[in-house]
């Protein structure tokens, strides 16, 4: 295979789902890459890997999984990520926790401060949170107002306000495509199949298992997941658990199957589950 950084890390992630001795033997005989964490420690270093990660467009839910670690140092990399929005950046510099283990404000990394916060919307200053959401007459205005919904109390206020008098469509959409929007509120906004499809297209996922088995192309998804042990270790196991049975059933310790997968991965447009099954079937 062409051992570029993306395909190498992607195949390495899948190899990590089988027995270690079998994986080492397959690497030796086929020239497949060594485990990503070993290669990273030996060569590039964490900062280089993380900088590369910030340049890869990902579904917004992936950034939420990183924020749920409540790690100030990782939050800096989310801040720098090309897929981050003003709501995430505002929450980071305000120390808003996203995990379930704490409710007190999160320390902010030394190289970030409140001075880095995106500008406060003028509509928020004039009308307050709910007023700004109701005043939004365009998607841009609604997204700007929605970036001020940060704390659990904000989401609760929005839920109650929408229940009493439904928010305008732009505001509902701007909030529903936030990955941290409470599922109950998103369902309150709408459950029509067309609506849920648009939410998914915006990058809001059910979880890492959904990302691993339903999104493509496989090489990109697996490359992102290969950094999971570093940037979202509490959630990456869900993706591993979803793919492990497929890998062990269709690839296992069969060298030919892994060789086929390595040949396919750079040009395969389907998701990772389809890639594994296809490689096994061809072999």
PDB file of C-alpha atoms in Angstrom:
ATOM      1  CA  UNK A   1       0.000   0.000   0.000  1.00  0.00           C
ATOM      2  CA  UNK A   2       0.984   3.629  -0.313  1.00  0.00           C
ATOM      3  CA  UNK A   3       1.968   4.326   3.267  1.00  0.00           C
ATOM      4  CA  UNK A   4       0.714   7.919   3.410  1.00  0.00           C
ATOM      5  CA  UNK A   5      -0.199   9.273   6.828  1.00  0.00           C
ATOM      6  CA  UNK A   6      -3.944   8.953   6.316  1.00  0.00           C
ATOM      7  CA  UNK A   7      -4.186   5.401   4.963  1.00  0.00           C
ATOM      8  CA  UNK A   8      -1.410   4.192   7.266  1.00  0.00           C
ATOM      9  CA  UNK A   9      -3.185   5.434  10.389  1.00  0.00           C
ATOM     10  CA  UNK A  10      -6.525   4.141   9.101  1.00  0.00           C
ATOM     11  CA  UNK A  11      -5.302   0.579   8.546  1.00  0.00           C
ATOM     12  CA  UNK A  12      -3.415   0.743  11.821  1.00  0.00           C
ATOM     13  CA  UNK A  13      -6.634   1.555  13.661  1.00  0.00           C
ATOM     14  CA  UNK A  14      -8.302  -1.569  12.286  1.00  0.00           C
ATOM     15  CA  UNK A  15      -5.260  -3.745  13.013  1.00  0.00           C
ATOM     16  CA  UNK A  16      -5.565  -2.645  16.624  1.00  0.00           C
ATOM     17  CA  UNK A  17      -8.872  -4.495  16.821  1.00  0.00           C
ATOM     18  CA  UNK A  18      -7.409  -7.992  16.408  1.00  0.00           C
ATOM     19  CA  UNK A  19      -5.021 -10.051  18.521  1.00  0.00           C
ATOM     20  CA  UNK A  20      -1.700  -8.243  19.025  1.00  0.00           C
ATOM     21  CA  UNK A  21       0.424 -11.187  17.905  1.00  0.00           C
ATOM     22  CA  UNK A  22      -1.637 -11.666  14.758  1.00  0.00           C
ATOM     23  CA  UNK A  23      -1.462  -7.942  14.022  1.00  0.00           C
ATOM     24  CA  UNK A  24       2.337  -7.894  14.403  1.00  0.00           C
ATOM     25  CA  UNK A  25       2.699 -10.903  12.094  1.00  0.00           C
ATOM     26  CA  UNK A  26       0.468  -9.326   9.459  1.00  0.00           C
ATOM     27  CA  UNK A  27       2.455  -6.086   9.615  1.00  0.00           C
ATOM     28  CA  UNK A  28       5.733  -7.923   9.133  1.00  0.00           C
ATOM     29  CA  UNK A  29       4.525  -9.961   6.164  1.00  0.00           C
ATOM     30  CA  UNK A  30       2.522  -7.288   4.364  1.00  0.00           C
ATOM     31  CA  UNK A  31       4.412  -4.102   5.200  1.00  0.00           C
ATOM     32  CA  UNK A  32       1.390  -2.524   6.868  1.00  0.00           C
ATOM     33  CA  UNK A  33       2.064   0.332   9.324  1.00  0.00           C
ATOM     34  CA  UNK A  34       2.849  -0.098  12.982  1.00  0.00           C
ATOM     35  CA  UNK A  35       0.358   1.105  15.645  1.00  0.00           C
ATOM     36  CA  UNK A  36      -0.345   4.825  15.418  1.00  0.00           C
ATOM     37  CA  UNK A  37       0.556   5.559  19.031  1.00  0.00           C
ATOM     38  CA  UNK A  38       3.956   3.866  18.668  1.00  0.00           C
ATOM     39  CA  UNK A  39       4.772   5.710  15.472  1.00  0.00           C
ATOM     40  CA  UNK A  40       3.631   8.986  17.009  1.00  0.00           C
ATOM     41  CA  UNK A  41       5.750   8.612  20.113  1.00  0.00           C
ATOM     42  CA  UNK A  42       8.780   7.629  18.081  1.00  0.00           C
ATOM     43  CA  UNK A  43       8.619  10.268  15.366  1.00  0.00           C
ATOM     44  CA  UNK A  44       6.208  13.162  15.129  1.00  0.00           C
ATOM     45  CA  UNK A  45       5.137  13.858  18.716  1.00  0.00           C
ATOM     46  CA  UNK A  46       1.717  14.746  20.036  1.00  0.00           C
ATOM     47  CA  UNK A  47       1.734  18.389  19.029  1.00  0.00           C
ATOM     48  CA  UNK A  48       2.459  17.594  15.390  1.00  0.00           C
ATOM     49  CA  UNK A  49      -0.302  14.979  15.351  1.00  0.00           C
ATOM     50  CA  UNK A  50      -2.751  17.379  16.964  1.00  0.00           C
ATOM     51  CA  UNK A  51      -1.896  20.195  14.585  1.00  0.00           C
ATOM     52  CA  UNK A  52      -2.535  17.841  11.661  1.00  0.00           C
ATOM     53  CA  UNK A  53      -5.831  16.846  13.279  1.00  0.00           C
ATOM     54  CA  UNK A  54      -7.005  20.471  13.419  1.00  0.00           C
ATOM     55  CA  UNK A  55      -6.671  20.699   9.617  1.00  0.00           C
ATOM     56  CA  UNK A  56      -9.104  17.834   8.945  1.00  0.00           C
ATOM     57  CA  UNK A  57     -12.771  18.689   8.543  1.00  0.00           C
ATOM     58  CA  UNK A  58     -14.844  16.474  10.845  1.00  0.00           C
ATOM     59  CA  UNK A  59     -18.502  16.231  11.861  1.00  0.00           C
ATOM     60  CA  UNK A  60     -19.162  18.681  14.682  1.00  0.00           C
ATOM     61  CA  UNK A  61     -20.004  15.827  17.038  1.00  0.00           C
ATOM     62  CA  UNK A  62     -16.364  14.701  16.910  1.00  0.00           C
ATOM     63  CA  UNK A  63     -15.336  18.030  18.451  1.00  0.00           C
ATOM     64  CA  UNK A  64     -17.994  17.596  21.127  1.00  0.00           C
ATOM     65  CA  UNK A  65     -16.465  14.232  22.104  1.00  0.00           C
ATOM     66  CA  UNK A  66     -13.146  16.025  22.621  1.00  0.00           C
ATOM     67  CA  UNK A  67     -14.787  18.786  24.662  1.00  0.00           C
ATOM     68  CA  UNK A  68     -16.409  16.130  26.855  1.00  0.00           C
ATOM     69  CA  UNK A  69     -12.931  15.218  28.110  1.00  0.00           C
ATOM     70  CA  UNK A  70     -12.948  18.571  29.959  1.00  0.00           C
ATOM     71  CA  UNK A  71      -9.215  18.866  29.332  1.00  0.00           C
ATOM     72  CA  UNK A  72      -8.057  22.503  28.978  1.00  0.00           C
ATOM     73  CA  UNK A  73      -5.099  21.489  26.820  1.00  0.00           C
ATOM     74  CA  UNK A  74      -7.279  19.517  24.398  1.00  0.00           C
ATOM     75  CA  UNK A  75      -9.734  22.414  24.313  1.00  0.00           C
ATOM     76  CA  UNK A  76      -7.008  24.579  22.794  1.00  0.00           C
ATOM     77  CA  UNK A  77      -6.847  22.197  19.840  1.00  0.00           C
ATOM     78  CA  UNK A  78     -10.630  22.294  19.469  1.00  0.00           C
ATOM     79  CA  UNK A  79     -10.397  26.092  19.454  1.00  0.00           C
ATOM     80  CA  UNK A  80      -7.920  25.872  16.567  1.00  0.00           C
ATOM     81  CA  UNK A  81      -9.883  23.262  14.626  1.00  0.00           C
ATOM     82  CA  UNK A  82     -11.253  24.303  11.247  1.00  0.00           C
ATOM     83  CA  UNK A  83     -14.639  22.765  12.102  1.00  0.00           C
ATOM     84  CA  UNK A  84     -15.081  24.662  15.397  1.00  0.00           C
ATOM     85  CA  UNK A  85     -17.701  27.407  15.542  1.00  0.00           C
ATOM     86  CA  UNK A  86     -18.167  30.512  17.684  1.00  0.00           C
ATOM     87  CA  UNK A  87     -20.351  28.672  20.198  1.00  0.00           C
ATOM     88  CA  UNK A  88     -17.560  26.168  20.926  1.00  0.00           C
ATOM     89  CA  UNK A  89     -14.888  28.849  21.098  1.00  0.00           C
ATOM     90  CA  UNK A  90     -17.032  30.984  23.403  1.00  0.00           C
ATOM     91  CA  UNK A  91     -17.674  28.031  25.706  1.00  0.00           C
ATOM     92  CA  UNK A  92     -13.969  27.142  25.821  1.00  0.00           C
ATOM     93  CA  UNK A  93     -12.784  30.586  26.957  1.00  0.00           C
ATOM     94  CA  UNK A  94     -15.612  30.789  29.478  1.00  0.00           C
ATOM     95  CA  UNK A  95     -14.631  27.430  30.968  1.00  0.00           C
ATOM     96  CA  UNK A  96     -17.948  25.731  30.287  1.00  0.00           C
ATOM     97  CA  UNK A  97     -17.667  21.991  31.093  1.00  0.00           C
ATOM     98  CA  UNK A  98     -19.101  19.493  28.611  1.00  0.00           C
ATOM     99  CA  UNK A  99     -18.479  16.237  30.471  1.00  0.00           C
ATOM    100  CA  UNK A 100     -20.688  14.730  33.157  1.00  0.00           C
ATOM    101  CA  UNK A 101     -18.048  14.570  35.890  1.00  0.00           C
ATOM    102  CA  UNK A 102     -18.039  18.255  36.853  1.00  0.00           C
ATOM    103  CA  UNK A 103     -20.310  21.267  37.083  1.00  0.00           C
ATOM    104  CA  UNK A 104     -17.799  23.893  38.224  1.00  0.00           C
ATOM    105  CA  UNK A 105     -16.056  26.068  35.616  1.00  0.00           C
ATOM    106  CA  UNK A 106     -13.201  24.424  33.746  1.00  0.00           C
ATOM    107  CA  UNK A 107      -9.745  26.041  33.902  1.00  0.00           C
ATOM    108  CA  UNK A 108      -8.782  27.756  30.667  1.00  0.00           C
ATOM    109  CA  UNK A 109      -5.383  27.005  29.121  1.00  0.00           C
ATOM    110  CA  UNK A 110      -2.749  29.685  29.613  1.00  0.00           C
ATOM    111  CA  UNK A 111      -2.607  30.570  25.921  1.00  0.00           C
ATOM    112  CA  UNK A 112      -6.336  31.414  25.799  1.00  0.00           C
ATOM    113  CA  UNK A 113      -8.325  34.056  27.673  1.00  0.00           C
ATOM    114  CA  UNK A 114     -11.709  35.813  27.697  1.00  0.00           C
ATOM    115  CA  UNK A 115     -10.167  38.406  25.383  1.00  0.00           C
ATOM    116  CA  UNK A 116     -10.170  35.697  22.687  1.00  0.00           C
ATOM    117  CA  UNK A 117     -13.942  35.274  22.920  1.00  0.00           C
ATOM    118  CA  UNK A 118     -15.860  35.950  19.691  1.00  0.00           C
ATOM    119  CA  UNK A 119     -17.743  39.262  19.737  1.00  0.00           C
ATOM    120  CA  UNK A 120     -20.959  39.400  21.776  1.00  0.00           C
ATOM    121  CA  UNK A 121     -23.910  39.693  19.351  1.00  0.00           C
ATOM    122  CA  UNK A 122     -25.468  43.145  19.304  1.00  0.00           C
ATOM    123  CA  UNK A 123     -28.909  41.544  19.369  1.00  0.00           C
ATOM    124  CA  UNK A 124     -27.997  39.761  22.605  1.00  0.00           C
ATOM    125  CA  UNK A 125     -26.967  43.052  24.214  1.00  0.00           C
ATOM    126  CA  UNK A 126     -30.243  44.674  23.151  1.00  0.00           C
ATOM    127  CA  UNK A 127     -32.774  41.883  23.656  1.00  0.00           C
ATOM    128  CA  UNK A 128     -31.172  39.251  25.873  1.00  0.00           C
ATOM    129  CA  UNK A 129     -30.788  35.579  25.003  1.00  0.00           C
ATOM    130  CA  UNK A 130     -34.362  34.651  24.153  1.00  0.00           C
ATOM    131  CA  UNK A 131     -35.079  37.996  22.534  1.00  0.00           C
ATOM    132  CA  UNK A 132     -32.040  37.639  20.271  1.00  0.00           C
ATOM    133  CA  UNK A 133     -33.172  34.161  19.194  1.00  0.00           C
ATOM    134  CA  UNK A 134     -36.647  35.449  18.373  1.00  0.00           C
ATOM    135  CA  UNK A 135     -35.267  38.477  16.510  1.00  0.00           C
ATOM    136  CA  UNK A 136     -33.115  36.381  14.159  1.00  0.00           C
ATOM    137  CA  UNK A 137     -34.597  36.827  10.684  1.00  0.00           C
ATOM    138  CA  UNK A 138     -31.814  35.021   8.798  1.00  0.00           C
ATOM    139  CA  UNK A 139     -29.710  31.929   9.347  1.00  0.00           C
ATOM    140  CA  UNK A 140     -26.638  34.048   9.992  1.00  0.00           C
ATOM    141  CA  UNK A 141     -28.429  36.115  12.642  1.00  0.00           C
ATOM    142  CA  UNK A 142     -29.877  32.995  14.233  1.00  0.00           C
ATOM    143  CA  UNK A 143     -26.501  31.252  14.373  1.00  0.00           C
ATOM    144  CA  UNK A 144     -24.952  34.347  15.930  1.00  0.00           C
ATOM    145  CA  UNK A 145     -27.637  34.475  18.619  1.00  0.00           C
ATOM    146  CA  UNK A 146     -27.452  30.710  19.167  1.00  0.00           C
ATOM    147  CA  UNK A 147     -23.726  31.007  19.952  1.00  0.00           C
ATOM    148  CA  UNK A 148     -24.754  32.547  23.297  1.00  0.00           C
ATOM    149  CA  UNK A 149     -26.540  29.358  24.429  1.00  0.00           C
ATOM    150  CA  UNK A 150     -23.798  27.812  26.555  1.00  0.00           C
ATOM    151  CA  UNK A 151     -24.784  26.663  30.047  1.00  0.00           C
ATOM    152  CA  UNK A 152     -27.345  23.995  30.973  1.00  0.00           C
ATOM    153  CA  UNK A 153     -29.489  26.833  32.342  1.00  0.00           C
ATOM    154  CA  UNK A 154     -29.450  28.468  28.883  1.00  0.00           C
ATOM    155  CA  UNK A 155     -30.667  25.270  27.231  1.00  0.00           C
ATOM    156  CA  UNK A 156     -33.374  24.929  29.872  1.00  0.00           C
ATOM    157  CA  UNK A 157     -34.539  28.494  29.263  1.00  0.00           C
ATOM    158  CA  UNK A 158     -34.658  27.845  25.522  1.00  0.00           C
ATOM    159  CA  UNK A 159     -36.613  24.625  26.045  1.00  0.00           C
ATOM    160  CA  UNK A 160     -39.218  26.359  28.189  1.00  0.00           C
ATOM    161  CA  UNK A 161     -39.489  29.364  25.869  1.00  0.00           C
ATOM    162  CA  UNK A 162     -39.986  27.170  22.798  1.00  0.00           C
ATOM    163  CA  UNK A 163     -42.577  25.116  24.640  1.00  0.00           C
ATOM    164  CA  UNK A 164     -44.540  28.236  25.566  1.00  0.00           C
ATOM    165  CA  UNK A 165     -44.221  29.855  22.134  1.00  0.00           C
ATOM    166  CA  UNK A 166     -42.257  28.089  19.394  1.00  0.00           C
ATOM    167  CA  UNK A 167     -39.059  29.817  18.359  1.00  0.00           C
ATOM    168  CA  UNK A 168     -38.706  31.001  14.747  1.00  0.00           C
ATOM    169  CA  UNK A 169     -37.537  28.396  12.247  1.00  0.00           C
ATOM    170  CA  UNK A 170     -34.076  29.901  11.812  1.00  0.00           C
ATOM    171  CA  UNK A 171     -33.436  29.789  15.563  1.00  0.00           C
ATOM    172  CA  UNK A 172     -34.679  26.224  15.840  1.00  0.00           C
ATOM    173  CA  UNK A 173     -32.402  25.128  13.018  1.00  0.00           C
ATOM    174  CA  UNK A 174     -29.360  27.002  14.389  1.00  0.00           C
ATOM    175  CA  UNK A 175     -29.813  25.332  17.762  1.00  0.00           C
ATOM    176  CA  UNK A 176     -30.675  21.862  16.461  1.00  0.00           C
ATOM    177  CA  UNK A 177     -27.389  21.576  14.523  1.00  0.00           C
ATOM    178  CA  UNK A 178     -25.389  22.300  17.661  1.00  0.00           C
ATOM    179  CA  UNK A 179     -23.918  18.924  18.710  1.00  0.00           C
ATOM    180  CA  UNK A 180     -24.523  19.800  22.376  1.00  0.00           C
ATOM    181  CA  UNK A 181     -28.222  20.519  21.843  1.00  0.00           C
ATOM    182  CA  UNK A 182     -30.107  18.292  24.335  1.00  0.00           C
ATOM    183  CA  UNK A 183     -31.751  15.426  22.429  1.00  0.00           C
ATOM    184  CA  UNK A 184     -35.107  16.144  24.061  1.00  0.00           C
ATOM    185  CA  UNK A 185     -35.013  19.741  22.820  1.00  0.00           C
ATOM    186  CA  UNK A 186     -33.998  18.653  19.311  1.00  0.00           C
ATOM    187  CA  UNK A 187     -36.961  16.261  19.282  1.00  0.00           C
ATOM    188  CA  UNK A 188     -39.167  19.126  20.488  1.00  0.00           C
ATOM    189  CA  UNK A 189     -37.995  21.158  17.503  1.00  0.00           C
ATOM    190  CA  UNK A 190     -39.031  18.437  15.079  1.00  0.00           C
ATOM    191  CA  UNK A 191     -38.906  14.716  14.345  1.00  0.00           C
ATOM    192  CA  UNK A 192     -39.811  14.722  10.676  1.00  0.00           C
ATOM    193  CA  UNK A 193     -37.507  12.478   8.646  1.00  0.00           C
ATOM    194  CA  UNK A 194     -36.458  15.396   6.458  1.00  0.00           C
ATOM    195  CA  UNK A 195     -35.519  17.422   9.530  1.00  0.00           C
ATOM    196  CA  UNK A 196     -33.488  14.631  11.134  1.00  0.00           C
ATOM    197  CA  UNK A 197     -31.697  14.001   7.825  1.00  0.00           C
ATOM    198  CA  UNK A 198     -30.609  17.644   7.672  1.00  0.00           C
ATOM    199  CA  UNK A 199     -29.362  17.435  11.239  1.00  0.00           C
ATOM    200  CA  UNK A 200     -27.278  14.380  10.344  1.00  0.00           C
ATOM    201  CA  UNK A 201     -25.949  16.128   7.251  1.00  0.00           C
ATOM    202  CA  UNK A 202     -24.813  18.975   9.492  1.00  0.00           C
ATOM    203  CA  UNK A 203     -22.560  16.509  11.322  1.00  0.00           C
ATOM    204  CA  UNK A 204     -24.649  15.741  14.406  1.00  0.00           C
ATOM    205  CA  UNK A 205     -24.149  12.048  15.165  1.00  0.00           C
ATOM    206  CA  UNK A 206     -25.640   9.566  17.602  1.00  0.00           C
ATOM    207  CA  UNK A 207     -22.137   8.652  18.765  1.00  0.00           C
ATOM    208  CA  UNK A 208     -18.755   7.245  17.697  1.00  0.00           C
ATOM    209  CA  UNK A 209     -20.327   3.921  16.690  1.00  0.00           C
ATOM    210  CA  UNK A 210     -22.567   5.762  14.230  1.00  0.00           C
ATOM    211  CA  UNK A 211     -19.544   7.632  12.858  1.00  0.00           C
ATOM    212  CA  UNK A 212     -17.509   4.429  12.500  1.00  0.00           C
ATOM    213  CA  UNK A 213     -20.160   2.415  10.689  1.00  0.00           C
ATOM    214  CA  UNK A 214     -22.188   4.962   8.718  1.00  0.00           C
ATOM    215  CA  UNK A 215     -19.872   7.761   7.578  1.00  0.00           C
ATOM    216  CA  UNK A 216     -17.344   7.803   4.754  1.00  0.00           C
ATOM    217  CA  UNK A 217     -15.034   7.751   3.066  1.00  0.00           C
ATOM    218  CA  UNK A 218     -13.599   5.032   5.258  1.00  0.00           C
ATOM    219  CA  UNK A 219      -9.978   6.212   5.068  1.00  0.00           C
ATOM    220  CA  UNK A 220     -10.877   9.653   6.443  1.00  0.00           C
ATOM    221  CA  UNK A 221     -13.145   8.333   9.200  1.00  0.00           C
ATOM    222  CA  UNK A 222     -10.619   5.728  10.335  1.00  0.00           C
ATOM    223  CA  UNK A 223      -7.829   8.302  10.246  1.00  0.00           C
ATOM    224  CA  UNK A 224      -9.847  10.547  12.569  1.00  0.00           C
ATOM    225  CA  UNK A 225     -10.652   7.596  14.839  1.00  0.00           C
ATOM    226  CA  UNK A 226      -6.953   6.697  14.971  1.00  0.00           C
ATOM    227  CA  UNK A 227      -6.402   9.923  16.963  1.00  0.00           C
ATOM    228  CA  UNK A 228      -9.284   9.066  19.274  1.00  0.00           C
ATOM    229  CA  UNK A 229      -7.151   7.499  21.985  1.00  0.00           C
ATOM    230  CA  UNK A 230      -5.408  10.853  22.262  1.00  0.00           C
ATOM    231  CA  UNK A 231      -8.207  13.386  21.781  1.00  0.00           C
ATOM    232  CA  UNK A 232     -11.414  11.600  22.887  1.00  0.00           C
ATOM    233  CA  UNK A 233     -10.317   8.464  24.785  1.00  0.00           C
ATOM    234  CA  UNK A 234     -13.560   8.237  26.781  1.00  0.00           C
ATOM    235  CA  UNK A 235     -15.619   7.769  23.597  1.00  0.00           C
ATOM    236  CA  UNK A 236     -13.336   6.086  21.034  1.00  0.00           C
ATOM    237  CA  UNK A 237     -14.055   2.666  22.548  1.00  0.00           C
ATOM    238  CA  UNK A 238     -17.612   2.919  21.200  1.00  0.00           C
ATOM    239  CA  UNK A 239     -16.237   3.033  17.652  1.00  0.00           C
ATOM    240  CA  UNK A 240     -13.855   0.160  18.350  1.00  0.00           C
ATOM    241  CA  UNK A 241     -16.653  -1.977  19.774  1.00  0.00           C
ATOM    242  CA  UNK A 242     -18.792  -1.322  16.697  1.00  0.00           C
ATOM    243  CA  UNK A 243     -16.089  -2.350  14.215  1.00  0.00           C
ATOM    244  CA  UNK A 244     -14.327  -5.134  16.137  1.00  0.00           C
ATOM    245  CA  UNK A 245     -16.857  -7.911  15.373  1.00  0.00           C
ATOM    246  CA  UNK A 246     -16.762  -7.076  11.647  1.00  0.00           C
ATOM    247  CA  UNK A 247     -12.966  -6.978  11.559  1.00  0.00           C
ATOM    248  CA  UNK A 248     -12.661 -10.297  13.339  1.00  0.00           C
ATOM    249  CA  UNK A 249     -15.302 -11.954  11.149  1.00  0.00           C
ATOM    250  CA  UNK A 250     -14.185 -10.708   7.735  1.00  0.00           C
ATOM    251  CA  UNK A 251     -10.445 -10.020   8.152  1.00  0.00           C
ATOM    252  CA  UNK A 252      -9.253 -11.768  11.321  1.00  0.00           C
ATOM    253  CA  UNK A 253      -5.686 -13.048  10.813  1.00  0.00           C
ATOM    254  CA  UNK A 254      -5.993 -13.546   7.045  1.00  0.00           C
ATOM    255  CA  UNK A 255      -3.023 -11.837   5.421  1.00  0.00           C
ATOM    256  CA  UNK A 256      -4.622 -11.769   1.981  1.00  0.00           C
ATOM    257  CA  UNK A 257      -7.684  -9.965   3.308  1.00  0.00           C
ATOM    258  CA  UNK A 258      -5.548  -7.285   4.960  1.00  0.00           C
ATOM    259  CA  UNK A 259      -3.519  -6.880   1.779  1.00  0.00           C
ATOM    260  CA  UNK A 260      -6.720  -6.357  -0.205  1.00  0.00           C
ATOM    261  CA  UNK A 261      -7.969  -3.826   2.337  1.00  0.00           C
ATOM    262  CA  UNK A 262      -4.694  -1.914   2.080  1.00  0.00           C
ATOM    263  CA  UNK A 263      -5.066  -1.762  -1.706  1.00  0.00           C
ATOM    264  CA  UNK A 264      -8.691  -0.589  -1.520  1.00  0.00           C
ATOM    265  CA  UNK A 265      -8.602   1.953   1.267  1.00  0.00           C
ATOM    266  CA  UNK A 266      -7.239   4.994  -0.581  1.00  0.00           C
ATOM    267  CA  UNK A 267      -9.960   4.945  -3.236  1.00  0.00           C
ATOM    268  CA  UNK A 268     -12.882   3.339  -1.366  1.00  0.00           C
ATOM    269  CA  UNK A 269     -15.822   5.741  -1.060  1.00  0.00           C
ATOM    270  CA  UNK A 270     -18.017   3.735   1.313  1.00  0.00           C
ATOM    271  CA  UNK A 271     -17.920   3.592   5.093  1.00  0.00           C
ATOM    272  CA  UNK A 272     -15.513   1.550   7.208  1.00  0.00           C
ATOM    273  CA  UNK A 273     -17.962  -1.314   7.770  1.00  0.00           C
ATOM    274  CA  UNK A 274     -18.459  -1.671   4.014  1.00  0.00           C
ATOM    275  CA  UNK A 275     -14.704  -1.537   3.452  1.00  0.00           C
ATOM    276  CA  UNK A 276     -14.062  -4.392   5.881  1.00  0.00           C
ATOM    277  CA  UNK A 277     -16.798  -6.596   4.421  1.00  0.00           C
ATOM    278  CA  UNK A 278     -15.694  -5.855   0.839  1.00  0.00           C
ATOM    279  CA  UNK A 279     -12.042  -6.635   1.527  1.00  0.00           C
ATOM    280  CA  UNK A 280     -12.966  -9.911   3.192  1.00  0.00           C
ATOM    281  CA  UNK A 281     -15.241 -10.905   0.330  1.00  0.00           C
ATOM    282  CA  UNK A 282     -12.628 -10.180  -2.348  1.00  0.00           C
ATOM    283  CA  UNK A 283      -9.924 -12.084  -0.472  1.00  0.00           C
TER     284      UNK A 283
END
